[in-house]
Amino acid sequence: MLLLSTAGLLATAGIGYALCLARVFREARGTATAERFDGAPPTGPVVVPGFALRKDGGLRPDFESRLAGALRLGGDRIILVGGTRAGADMPSEAAAGSAWLTARGVPPDAIRCETASRNTVENLRFLRDLIAAEGEVPILVSNRYHLARLGILARGMGFRVTLRAAEAAVPRTPAFLAKACLEAFYIHWYYTGRWIARLIGHRGMLSRIS
């Protein structure tokens, strides 16, 4: 799929990719910041997707900004999704995030951790199964460059989410632009794989992204 996505990108002279990049920036600029809803705590669970930890197990700035957004939202339920990517001796992303929140006054019993998922697709699959059982609309807090992919994947999996941005505004930095460009590539890759899987009726491929 990676090769086919790249081939499709080249065959369309980058038009498909440009559309995906425009989608990333549209969501980045248009999504509200994670703050209390009209001064009231949210009714649905606040969800923070995981982010790869540093080699020493510490949190990277993007992950900290997601957690800070969840903290600003308030509410009595925070779900952290994210397992271990770097090795068995590392804490899970959810566990590291939970420690960060509890150190800032969030009661441990208000936090639920999912520690098996290793990427955004698996994060959302767990969340969908949980929400199907509880019948609520989760509030996902993430970095502005990540919001478009979260929304697209959630809709592709057949459930509704509310998106909230961790940052107050779109960062005007080269690092943000690089991350947005990478997100656009991931989105293009997802759309290519889904289209081909549907075209050939490959249920196994579809199951990996749904």
PDB file of N, CA and C in Angstrom, residues 75-170:
ATOM      1  N   GLY A  75     -13.727  17.527  33.703  1.00  0.00           N
ATOM      2  CA  GLY A  75     -14.495  16.293  33.596  1.00  0.00           C
ATOM      3  C   GLY A  75     -13.979  15.258  34.570  1.00  0.00           C
ATOM      4  N   ASP A  76     -14.766  14.218  34.753  1.00  0.00           N
ATOM      5  CA  ASP A  76     -14.407  13.201  35.744  1.00  0.00           C
ATOM      6  C   ASP A  76     -13.933  11.900  35.123  1.00  0.00           C
ATOM      7  N   ARG A  77     -13.734  11.888  33.774  1.00  0.00           N
ATOM      8  CA  ARG A  77     -13.257  10.674  33.120  1.00  0.00           C
ATOM      9  C   ARG A  77     -12.267  11.036  32.029  1.00  0.00           C
ATOM     10  N   ILE A  78     -11.074  10.513  32.143  1.00  0.00           N
ATOM     11  CA  ILE A  78     -10.050  10.690  31.123  1.00  0.00           C
ATOM     12  C   ILE A  78      -9.579   9.304  30.696  1.00  0.00           C
ATOM     13  N   ILE A  79      -9.609   9.045  29.403  1.00  0.00           N
ATOM     14  CA  ILE A  79      -9.145   7.766  28.856  1.00  0.00           C
ATOM     15  C   ILE A  79      -7.834   8.012  28.120  1.00  0.00           C
ATOM     16  N   LEU A  80      -6.804   7.282  28.509  1.00  0.00           N
ATOM     17  CA  LEU A  80      -5.502   7.371  27.846  1.00  0.00           C
ATOM     18  C   LEU A  80      -5.278   6.093  27.059  1.00  0.00           C
ATOM     19  N   VAL A  81      -5.003   6.241  25.773  1.00  0.00           N
ATOM     20  CA  VAL A  81      -4.807   5.060  24.927  1.00  0.00           C
ATOM     21  C   VAL A  81      -3.388   5.076  24.365  1.00  0.00           C
ATOM     22  N   GLY A  82      -2.668   3.989  24.547  1.00  0.00           N
ATOM     23  CA  GLY A  82      -1.313   3.917  24.015  1.00  0.00           C
ATOM     24  C   GLY A  82      -0.470   2.913  24.772  1.00  0.00           C
ATOM     25  N   GLY A  83       0.088   1.973  24.031  1.00  0.00           N
ATOM     26  CA  GLY A  83       0.914   0.945  24.651  1.00  0.00           C
ATOM     27  C   GLY A  83       2.389   1.282  24.620  1.00  0.00           C
ATOM     28  N   THR A  84       3.213   0.255  24.436  1.00  0.00           N
ATOM     29  CA  THR A  84       4.669   0.405  24.428  1.00  0.00           C
ATOM     30  C   THR A  84       5.182   0.151  23.030  1.00  0.00           C
ATOM     31  N   ARG A  85       6.013   1.060  22.522  1.00  0.00           N
ATOM     32  CA  ARG A  85       6.561   0.899  21.173  1.00  0.00           C
ATOM     33  C   ARG A  85       8.061   0.618  21.202  1.00  0.00           C
ATOM     34  N   ALA A  86       8.767   1.192  22.156  1.00  0.00           N
ATOM     35  CA  ALA A  86      10.226   1.190  22.086  1.00  0.00           C
ATOM     36  C   ALA A  86      10.883  -0.030  22.718  1.00  0.00           C
ATOM     37  N   GLY A  87      10.162  -0.836  23.462  1.00  0.00           N
ATOM     38  CA  GLY A  87      10.763  -1.998  24.095  1.00  0.00           C
ATOM     39  C   GLY A  87      10.003  -2.395  25.347  1.00  0.00           C
ATOM     40  N   ALA A  88      10.186  -3.643  25.757  1.00  0.00           N
ATOM     41  CA  ALA A  88       9.420  -4.174  26.879  1.00  0.00           C
ATOM     42  C   ALA A  88       9.771  -3.488  28.193  1.00  0.00           C
ATOM     43  N   ASP A  89      10.960  -2.890  28.293  1.00  0.00           N
ATOM     44  CA  ASP A  89      11.359  -2.262  29.547  1.00  0.00           C
ATOM     45  C   ASP A  89      10.853  -0.832  29.684  1.00  0.00           C
ATOM     46  N   MET A  90      10.124  -0.339  28.677  1.00  0.00           N
ATOM     47  CA  MET A  90       9.586   1.014  28.715  1.00  0.00           C
ATOM     48  C   MET A  90       8.175   1.002  29.300  1.00  0.00           C
ATOM     49  N   PRO A  91       7.783   2.078  29.990  1.00  0.00           N
ATOM     50  CA  PRO A  91       6.385   2.174  30.420  1.00  0.00           C
ATOM     51  C   PRO A  91       5.482   2.376  29.216  1.00  0.00           C
ATOM     52  N   SER A  92       4.228   2.032  29.340  1.00  0.00           N
ATOM     53  CA  SER A  92       3.303   2.311  28.246  1.00  0.00           C
ATOM     54  C   SER A  92       3.064   3.817  28.175  1.00  0.00           C
ATOM     55  N   GLU A  93       2.648   4.274  26.999  1.00  0.00           N
ATOM     56  CA  GLU A  93       2.339   5.695  26.831  1.00  0.00           C
ATOM     57  C   GLU A  93       1.205   6.103  27.764  1.00  0.00           C
ATOM     58  N   ALA A  94       0.202   5.236  27.883  1.00  0.00           N
ATOM     59  CA  ALA A  94      -0.924   5.540  28.769  1.00  0.00           C
ATOM     60  C   ALA A  94      -0.476   5.642  30.218  1.00  0.00           C
ATOM     61  N   ALA A  95       0.393   4.744  30.660  1.00  0.00           N
ATOM     62  CA  ALA A  95       0.867   4.777  32.041  1.00  0.00           C
ATOM     63  C   ALA A  95       1.682   6.038  32.312  1.00  0.00           C
ATOM     64  N   ALA A  96       2.524   6.419  31.354  1.00  0.00           N
ATOM     65  CA  ALA A  96       3.315   7.636  31.517  1.00  0.00           C
ATOM     66  C   ALA A  96       2.409   8.865  31.563  1.00  0.00           C
ATOM     67  N   GLY A  97       1.385   8.878  30.717  1.00  0.00           N
ATOM     68  CA  GLY A  97       0.434   9.983  30.733  1.00  0.00           C
ATOM     69  C   GLY A  97      -0.358  10.035  32.021  1.00  0.00           C
ATOM     70  N   SER A  98      -0.718   8.871  32.547  1.00  0.00           N
ATOM     71  CA  SER A  98      -1.452   8.812  33.800  1.00  0.00           C
ATOM     72  C   SER A  98      -0.621   9.388  34.945  1.00  0.00           C
ATOM     73  N   ALA A  99       0.675   9.062  34.981  1.00  0.00           N
ATOM     74  CA  ALA A  99       1.553   9.593  36.021  1.00  0.00           C
ATOM     75  C   ALA A  99       1.637  11.120  35.931  1.00  0.00           C
ATOM     76  N   TRP A 100       1.671  11.642  34.697  1.00  0.00           N
ATOM     77  CA  TRP A 100       1.741  13.097  34.495  1.00  0.00           C
ATOM     78  C   TRP A 100       0.474  13.764  35.033  1.00  0.00           C
ATOM     79  N   LEU A 101      -0.671  13.173  34.763  1.00  0.00           N
ATOM     80  CA  LEU A 101      -1.940  13.754  35.206  1.00  0.00           C
ATOM     81  C   LEU A 101      -2.113  13.668  36.717  1.00  0.00           C
ATOM     82  N   THR A 102      -1.803  12.526  37.293  1.00  0.00           N
ATOM     83  CA  THR A 102      -1.979  12.382  38.737  1.00  0.00           C
ATOM     84  C   THR A 102      -1.039  13.317  39.503  1.00  0.00           C
ATOM     85  N   ALA A 103       0.141  13.570  38.925  1.00  0.00           N
ATOM     86  CA  ALA A 103       1.069  14.511  39.563  1.00  0.00           C
ATOM     87  C   ALA A 103       0.517  15.932  39.578  1.00  0.00           C
ATOM     88  N   ARG A 104      -0.491  16.172  38.749  1.00  0.00           N
ATOM     89  CA  ARG A 104      -1.109  17.501  38.667  1.00  0.00           C
ATOM     90  C   ARG A 104      -2.511  17.521  39.262  1.00  0.00           C
ATOM     91  N   GLY A 105      -2.807  16.539  40.078  1.00  0.00           N
ATOM     92  CA  GLY A 105      -4.025  16.575  40.864  1.00  0.00           C
ATOM     93  C   GLY A 105      -5.206  15.795  40.353  1.00  0.00           C
ATOM     94  N   VAL A 106      -5.070  15.083  39.233  1.00  0.00           N
ATOM     95  CA  VAL A 106      -6.191  14.284  38.736  1.00  0.00           C
ATOM     96  C   VAL A 106      -6.279  13.002  39.560  1.00  0.00           C
ATOM     97  N   PRO A 107      -7.443  12.684  40.140  1.00  0.00           N
ATOM     98  CA  PRO A 107      -7.561  11.453  40.934  1.00  0.00           C
ATOM     99  C   PRO A 107      -7.303  10.214  40.081  1.00  0.00           C
ATOM    100  N   PRO A 108      -6.544   9.257  40.579  1.00  0.00           N
ATOM    101  CA  PRO A 108      -6.262   8.048  39.801  1.00  0.00           C
ATOM    102  C   PRO A 108      -7.516   7.324  39.325  1.00  0.00           C
ATOM    103  N   ASP A 109      -8.596   7.362  40.126  1.00  0.00           N
ATOM    104  CA  ASP A 109      -9.806   6.646  39.722  1.00  0.00           C
ATOM    105  C   ASP A 109     -10.584   7.367  38.618  1.00  0.00           C
ATOM    106  N   ALA A 110     -10.127   8.569  38.221  1.00  0.00           N
ATOM    107  CA  ALA A 110     -10.755   9.277  37.107  1.00  0.00           C
ATOM    108  C   ALA A 110     -10.080   8.951  35.782  1.00  0.00           C
ATOM    109  N   ILE A 111      -9.005   8.161  35.835  1.00  0.00           N
ATOM    110  CA  ILE A 111      -8.202   7.857  34.641  1.00  0.00           C
ATOM    111  C   ILE A 111      -8.348   6.383  34.280  1.00  0.00           C
ATOM    112  N   ARG A 112      -8.591   6.143  33.008  1.00  0.00           N
ATOM    113  CA  ARG A 112      -8.633   4.770  32.504  1.00  0.00           C
ATOM    114  C   ARG A 112      -7.534   4.613  31.461  1.00  0.00           C
ATOM    115  N   CYS A 113      -6.733   3.585  31.575  1.00  0.00           N
ATOM    116  CA  CYS A 113      -5.604   3.378  30.663  1.00  0.00           C
ATOM    117  C   CYS A 113      -5.824   2.144  29.794  1.00  0.00           C
ATOM    118  N   GLU A 114      -5.526   2.298  28.514  1.00  0.00           N
ATOM    119  CA  GLU A 114      -5.496   1.176  27.569  1.00  0.00           C
ATOM    120  C   GLU A 114      -4.050   1.066  27.101  1.00  0.00           C
ATOM    121  N   THR A 115      -3.422  -0.066  27.320  1.00  0.00           N
ATOM    122  CA  THR A 115      -1.978  -0.162  27.125  1.00  0.00           C
ATOM    123  C   THR A 115      -1.551  -1.156  26.045  1.00  0.00           C
ATOM    124  N   ALA A 116      -2.491  -1.586  25.203  1.00  0.00           N
ATOM    125  CA  ALA A 116      -2.144  -2.575  24.183  1.00  0.00           C
ATOM    126  C   ALA A 116      -1.945  -1.963  22.801  1.00  0.00           C
ATOM    127  N   SER A 117      -2.640  -0.878  22.489  1.00  0.00           N
ATOM    128  CA  SER A 117      -2.582  -0.312  21.135  1.00  0.00           C
ATOM    129  C   SER A 117      -1.242   0.367  20.882  1.00  0.00           C
ATOM    130  N   ARG A 118      -0.801   0.319  19.614  1.00  0.00           N
ATOM    131  CA  ARG A 118       0.531   0.826  19.283  1.00  0.00           C
ATOM    132  C   ARG A 118       0.522   1.934  18.241  1.00  0.00           C
ATOM    133  N   ASN A 119      -0.652   2.272  17.709  1.00  0.00           N
ATOM    134  CA  ASN A 119      -0.726   3.332  16.708  1.00  0.00           C
ATOM    135  C   ASN A 119      -2.119   3.943  16.736  1.00  0.00           C
ATOM    136  N   THR A 120      -2.330   4.961  15.902  1.00  0.00           N
ATOM    137  CA  THR A 120      -3.604   5.686  15.928  1.00  0.00           C
ATOM    138  C   THR A 120      -4.780   4.792  15.564  1.00  0.00           C
ATOM    139  N   VAL A 121      -4.598   3.909  14.580  1.00  0.00           N
ATOM    140  CA  VAL A 121      -5.690   3.010  14.179  1.00  0.00           C
ATOM    141  C   VAL A 121      -6.096   2.123  15.355  1.00  0.00           C
ATOM    142  N   GLU A 122      -5.124   1.542  16.035  1.00  0.00           N
ATOM    143  CA  GLU A 122      -5.435   0.671  17.171  1.00  0.00           C
ATOM    144  C   GLU A 122      -6.018   1.480  18.333  1.00  0.00           C
ATOM    145  N   ASN A 123      -5.516   2.707  18.549  1.00  0.00           N
ATOM    146  CA  ASN A 123      -6.107   3.587  19.567  1.00  0.00           C
ATOM    147  C   ASN A 123      -7.597   3.734  19.339  1.00  0.00           C
ATOM    148  N   LEU A 124      -7.965   4.055  18.092  1.00  0.00           N
ATOM    149  CA  LEU A 124      -9.362   4.333  17.779  1.00  0.00           C
ATOM    150  C   LEU A 124     -10.214   3.075  17.766  1.00  0.00           C
ATOM    151  N   ARG A 125      -9.634   1.956  17.386  1.00  0.00           N
ATOM    152  CA  ARG A 125     -10.400   0.704  17.403  1.00  0.00           C
ATOM    153  C   ARG A 125     -10.798   0.347  18.827  1.00  0.00           C
ATOM    154  N   PHE A 126      -9.871   0.474  19.766  1.00  0.00           N
ATOM    155  CA  PHE A 126     -10.195   0.240  21.176  1.00  0.00           C
ATOM    156  C   PHE A 126     -11.281   1.199  21.630  1.00  0.00           C
ATOM    157  N   LEU A 127     -11.111   2.469  21.269  1.00  0.00           N
ATOM    158  CA  LEU A 127     -12.072   3.481  21.707  1.00  0.00           C
ATOM    159  C   LEU A 127     -13.461   3.202  21.145  1.00  0.00           C
ATOM    160  N   ARG A 128     -13.540   2.823  19.876  1.00  0.00           N
ATOM    161  CA  ARG A 128     -14.834   2.510  19.268  1.00  0.00           C
ATOM    162  C   ARG A 128     -15.529   1.377  20.010  1.00  0.00           C
ATOM    163  N   ASP A 129     -14.790   0.334  20.336  1.00  0.00           N
ATOM    164  CA  ASP A 129     -15.396  -0.800  21.033  1.00  0.00           C
ATOM    165  C   ASP A 129     -15.885  -0.382  22.416  1.00  0.00           C
ATOM    166  N   LEU A 130     -15.136   0.487  23.066  1.00  0.00           N
ATOM    167  CA  LEU A 130     -15.542   0.965  24.380  1.00  0.00           C
ATOM    168  C   LEU A 130     -16.784   1.834  24.289  1.00  0.00           C
ATOM    169  N   ILE A 131     -16.799   2.745  23.314  1.00  0.00           N
ATOM    170  CA  ILE A 131     -17.927   3.668  23.168  1.00  0.00           C
ATOM    171  C   ILE A 131     -19.180   2.927  22.731  1.00  0.00           C
ATOM    172  N   ALA A 132     -19.018   1.882  21.927  1.00  0.00           N
ATOM    173  CA  ALA A 132     -20.179   1.093  21.510  1.00  0.00           C
ATOM    174  C   ALA A 132     -20.877   0.500  22.723  1.00  0.00           C
ATOM    175  N   ALA A 133     -20.083   0.152  23.733  1.00  0.00           N
ATOM    176  CA  ALA A 133     -20.670  -0.437  24.936  1.00  0.00           C
ATOM    177  C   ALA A 133     -21.308   0.628  25.824  1.00  0.00           C
ATOM    178  N   GLU A 134     -20.752   1.843  25.821  1.00  0.00           N
ATOM    179  CA  GLU A 134     -21.221   2.871  26.742  1.00  0.00           C
ATOM    180  C   GLU A 134     -22.089   3.934  26.078  1.00  0.00           C
ATOM    181  N   GLY A 135     -22.125   3.962  24.736  1.00  0.00           N
ATOM    182  CA  GLY A 135     -23.032   4.843  24.003  1.00  0.00           C
ATOM    183  C   GLY A 135     -22.786   6.323  24.174  1.00  0.00           C
ATOM    184  N   GLU A 136     -21.526   6.760  24.198  1.00  0.00           N
ATOM    185  CA  GLU A 136     -21.207   8.168  24.363  1.00  0.00           C
ATOM    186  C   GLU A 136     -20.342   8.667  23.211  1.00  0.00           C
ATOM    187  N   VAL A 137     -20.264   9.992  23.080  1.00  0.00           N
ATOM    188  CA  VAL A 137     -19.404  10.610  22.063  1.00  0.00           C
ATOM    189  C   VAL A 137     -18.138  11.095  22.767  1.00  0.00           C
ATOM    190  N   PRO A 138     -16.995  10.485  22.487  1.00  0.00           N
ATOM    191  CA  PRO A 138     -15.770  10.878  23.175  1.00  0.00           C
ATOM    192  C   PRO A 138     -15.226  12.203  22.651  1.00  0.00           C
ATOM    193  N   ILE A 139     -14.482  12.894  23.497  1.00  0.00           N
ATOM    194  CA  ILE A 139     -13.826  14.150  23.138  1.00  0.00           C
ATOM    195  C   ILE A 139     -12.339  13.861  23.012  1.00  0.00           C
ATOM    196  N   LEU A 140     -11.831  13.860  21.783  1.00  0.00           N
ATOM    197  CA  LEU A 140     -10.438  13.551  21.542  1.00  0.00           C
ATOM    198  C   LEU A 140      -9.609  14.827  21.564  1.00  0.00           C
ATOM    199  N   VAL A 141      -8.567  14.825  22.374  1.00  0.00           N
ATOM    200  CA  VAL A 141      -7.658  15.966  22.473  1.00  0.00           C
ATOM    201  C   VAL A 141      -6.328  15.582  21.853  1.00  0.00           C
ATOM    202  N   SER A 142      -5.924  16.322  20.826  1.00  0.00           N
ATOM    203  CA  SER A 142      -4.637  16.021  20.204  1.00  0.00           C
ATOM    204  C   SER A 142      -4.053  17.274  19.581  1.00  0.00           C
ATOM    205  N   ASN A 143      -2.851  17.137  19.059  1.00  0.00           N
ATOM    206  CA  ASN A 143      -2.173  18.261  18.420  1.00  0.00           C
ATOM    207  C   ASN A 143      -2.869  18.632  17.125  1.00  0.00           C
ATOM    208  N   ARG A 144      -2.768  19.881  16.758  1.00  0.00           N
ATOM    209  CA  ARG A 144      -3.526  20.369  15.608  1.00  0.00           C
ATOM    210  C   ARG A 144      -3.176  19.655  14.304  1.00  0.00           C
ATOM    211  N   TYR A 145      -1.945  19.254  14.123  1.00  0.00           N
ATOM    212  CA  TYR A 145      -1.576  18.551  12.895  1.00  0.00           C
ATOM    213  C   TYR A 145      -2.181  17.149  12.832  1.00  0.00           C
ATOM    214  N   HIS A 146      -2.611  16.605  13.976  1.00  0.00           N
ATOM    215  CA  HIS A 146      -3.095  15.221  14.073  1.00  0.00           C
ATOM    216  C   HIS A 146      -4.608  15.097  13.941  1.00  0.00           C
ATOM    217  N   LEU A 147      -5.314  16.218  14.038  1.00  0.00           N
ATOM    218  CA  LEU A 147      -6.768  16.180  14.147  1.00  0.00           C
ATOM    219  C   LEU A 147      -7.453  15.641  12.897  1.00  0.00           C
ATOM    220  N   ALA A 148      -6.988  16.031  11.715  1.00  0.00           N
ATOM    221  CA  ALA A 148      -7.645  15.587  10.482  1.00  0.00           C
ATOM    222  C   ALA A 148      -7.626  14.064  10.378  1.00  0.00           C
ATOM    223  N   ARG A 149      -6.467  13.462  10.654  1.00  0.00           N
ATOM    224  CA  ARG A 149      -6.374  12.000  10.546  1.00  0.00           C
ATOM    225  C   ARG A 149      -7.248  11.319  11.584  1.00  0.00           C
ATOM    226  N   LEU A 150      -7.294  11.855  12.792  1.00  0.00           N
ATOM    227  CA  LEU A 150      -8.170  11.279  13.816  1.00  0.00           C
ATOM    228  C   LEU A 150      -9.623  11.268  13.361  1.00  0.00           C
ATOM    229  N   GLY A 151     -10.086  12.390  12.832  1.00  0.00           N
ATOM    230  CA  GLY A 151     -11.473  12.478  12.393  1.00  0.00           C
ATOM    231  C   GLY A 151     -11.778  11.551  11.233  1.00  0.00           C
ATOM    232  N   ILE A 152     -10.870  11.485  10.273  1.00  0.00           N
ATOM    233  CA  ILE A 152     -11.072  10.616   9.105  1.00  0.00           C
ATOM    234  C   ILE A 152     -11.115   9.149   9.510  1.00  0.00           C
ATOM    235  N   LEU A 153     -10.189   8.736  10.343  1.00  0.00           N
ATOM    236  CA  LEU A 153     -10.154   7.335  10.773  1.00  0.00           C
ATOM    237  C   LEU A 153     -11.381   6.969  11.605  1.00  0.00           C
ATOM    238  N   ALA A 154     -11.791   7.871  12.491  1.00  0.00           N
ATOM    239  CA  ALA A 154     -12.969   7.587  13.318  1.00  0.00           C
ATOM    240  C   ALA A 154     -14.209   7.415  12.453  1.00  0.00           C
ATOM    241  N   ARG A 155     -14.390   8.328  11.490  1.00  0.00           N
ATOM    242  CA  ARG A 155     -15.547   8.184  10.588  1.00  0.00           C
ATOM    243  C   ARG A 155     -15.453   6.904   9.780  1.00  0.00           C
ATOM    244  N   GLY A 156     -14.248   6.546   9.355  1.00  0.00           N
ATOM    245  CA  GLY A 156     -14.070   5.301   8.610  1.00  0.00           C
ATOM    246  C   GLY A 156     -14.413   4.076   9.432  1.00  0.00           C
ATOM    247  N   MET A 157     -14.266   4.189  10.753  1.00  0.00           N
ATOM    248  CA  MET A 157     -14.606   3.086  11.655  1.00  0.00           C
ATOM    249  C   MET A 157     -16.060   3.124  12.106  1.00  0.00           C
ATOM    250  N   GLY A 158     -16.766   4.177  11.692  1.00  0.00           N
ATOM    251  CA  GLY A 158     -18.204   4.216  11.939  1.00  0.00           C
ATOM    252  C   GLY A 158     -18.639   4.769  13.271  1.00  0.00           C
ATOM    253  N   PHE A 159     -17.852   5.664  13.880  1.00  0.00           N
ATOM    254  CA  PHE A 159     -18.338   6.264  15.117  1.00  0.00           C
ATOM    255  C   PHE A 159     -17.983   7.743  15.169  1.00  0.00           C
ATOM    256  N   ARG A 160     -18.740   8.471  16.001  1.00  0.00           N
ATOM    257  CA  ARG A 160     -18.605   9.927  16.100  1.00  0.00           C
ATOM    258  C   ARG A 160     -17.646  10.312  17.215  1.00  0.00           C
ATOM    259  N   VAL A 161     -16.895  11.362  16.973  1.00  0.00           N
ATOM    260  CA  VAL A 161     -16.030  11.923  18.004  1.00  0.00           C
ATOM    261  C   VAL A 161     -16.141  13.440  17.952  1.00  0.00           C
ATOM    262  N   THR A 162     -15.812  14.098  19.052  1.00  0.00           N
ATOM    263  CA  THR A 162     -15.641  15.541  19.095  1.00  0.00           C
ATOM    264  C   THR A 162     -14.147  15.804  19.198  1.00  0.00           C
ATOM    265  N   LEU A 163     -13.626  16.656  18.325  1.00  0.00           N
ATOM    266  CA  LEU A 163     -12.197  16.942  18.323  1.00  0.00           C
ATOM    267  C   LEU A 163     -11.914  18.262  19.032  1.00  0.00           C
ATOM    268  N   ARG A 164     -10.853  18.284  19.815  1.00  0.00           N
ATOM    269  CA  ARG A 164     -10.388  19.497  20.453  1.00  0.00           C
ATOM    270  C   ARG A 164      -8.863  19.574  20.313  1.00  0.00           C
ATOM    271  N   ALA A 165      -8.376  20.782  20.047  1.00  0.00           N
ATOM    272  CA  ALA A 165      -6.951  20.982  19.796  1.00  0.00           C
ATOM    273  C   ALA A 165      -6.185  21.240  21.082  1.00  0.00           C
ATOM    274  N   ALA A 166      -5.009  20.650  21.183  1.00  0.00           N
ATOM    275  CA  ALA A 166      -4.182  20.841  22.365  1.00  0.00           C
ATOM    276  C   ALA A 166      -3.597  22.251  22.415  1.00  0.00           C
ATOM    277  N   GLU A 167      -3.195  22.793  21.260  1.00  0.00           N
ATOM    278  CA  GLU A 167      -2.561  24.109  21.225  1.00  0.00           C
ATOM    279  C   GLU A 167      -3.613  25.209  21.083  1.00  0.00           C
ATOM    280  N   ALA A 168      -3.269  26.397  21.559  1.00  0.00           N
ATOM    281  CA  ALA A 168      -4.185  27.534  21.462  1.00  0.00           C
ATOM    282  C   ALA A 168      -4.343  28.009  20.021  1.00  0.00           C
ATOM    283  N   ALA A 169      -3.313  27.841  19.210  1.00  0.00           N
ATOM    284  CA  ALA A 169      -3.355  28.261  17.809  1.00  0.00           C
ATOM    285  C   ALA A 169      -2.399  27.379  17.010  1.00  0.00           C
ATOM    286  N   VAL A 170      -2.499  27.464  15.694  1.00  0.00           N
ATOM    287  CA  VAL A 170      -1.600  26.686  14.834  1.00  0.00           C
ATOM    288  C   VAL A 170      -0.179  27.220  15.001  1.00  0.00           C
TER     289      VAL A 170
END
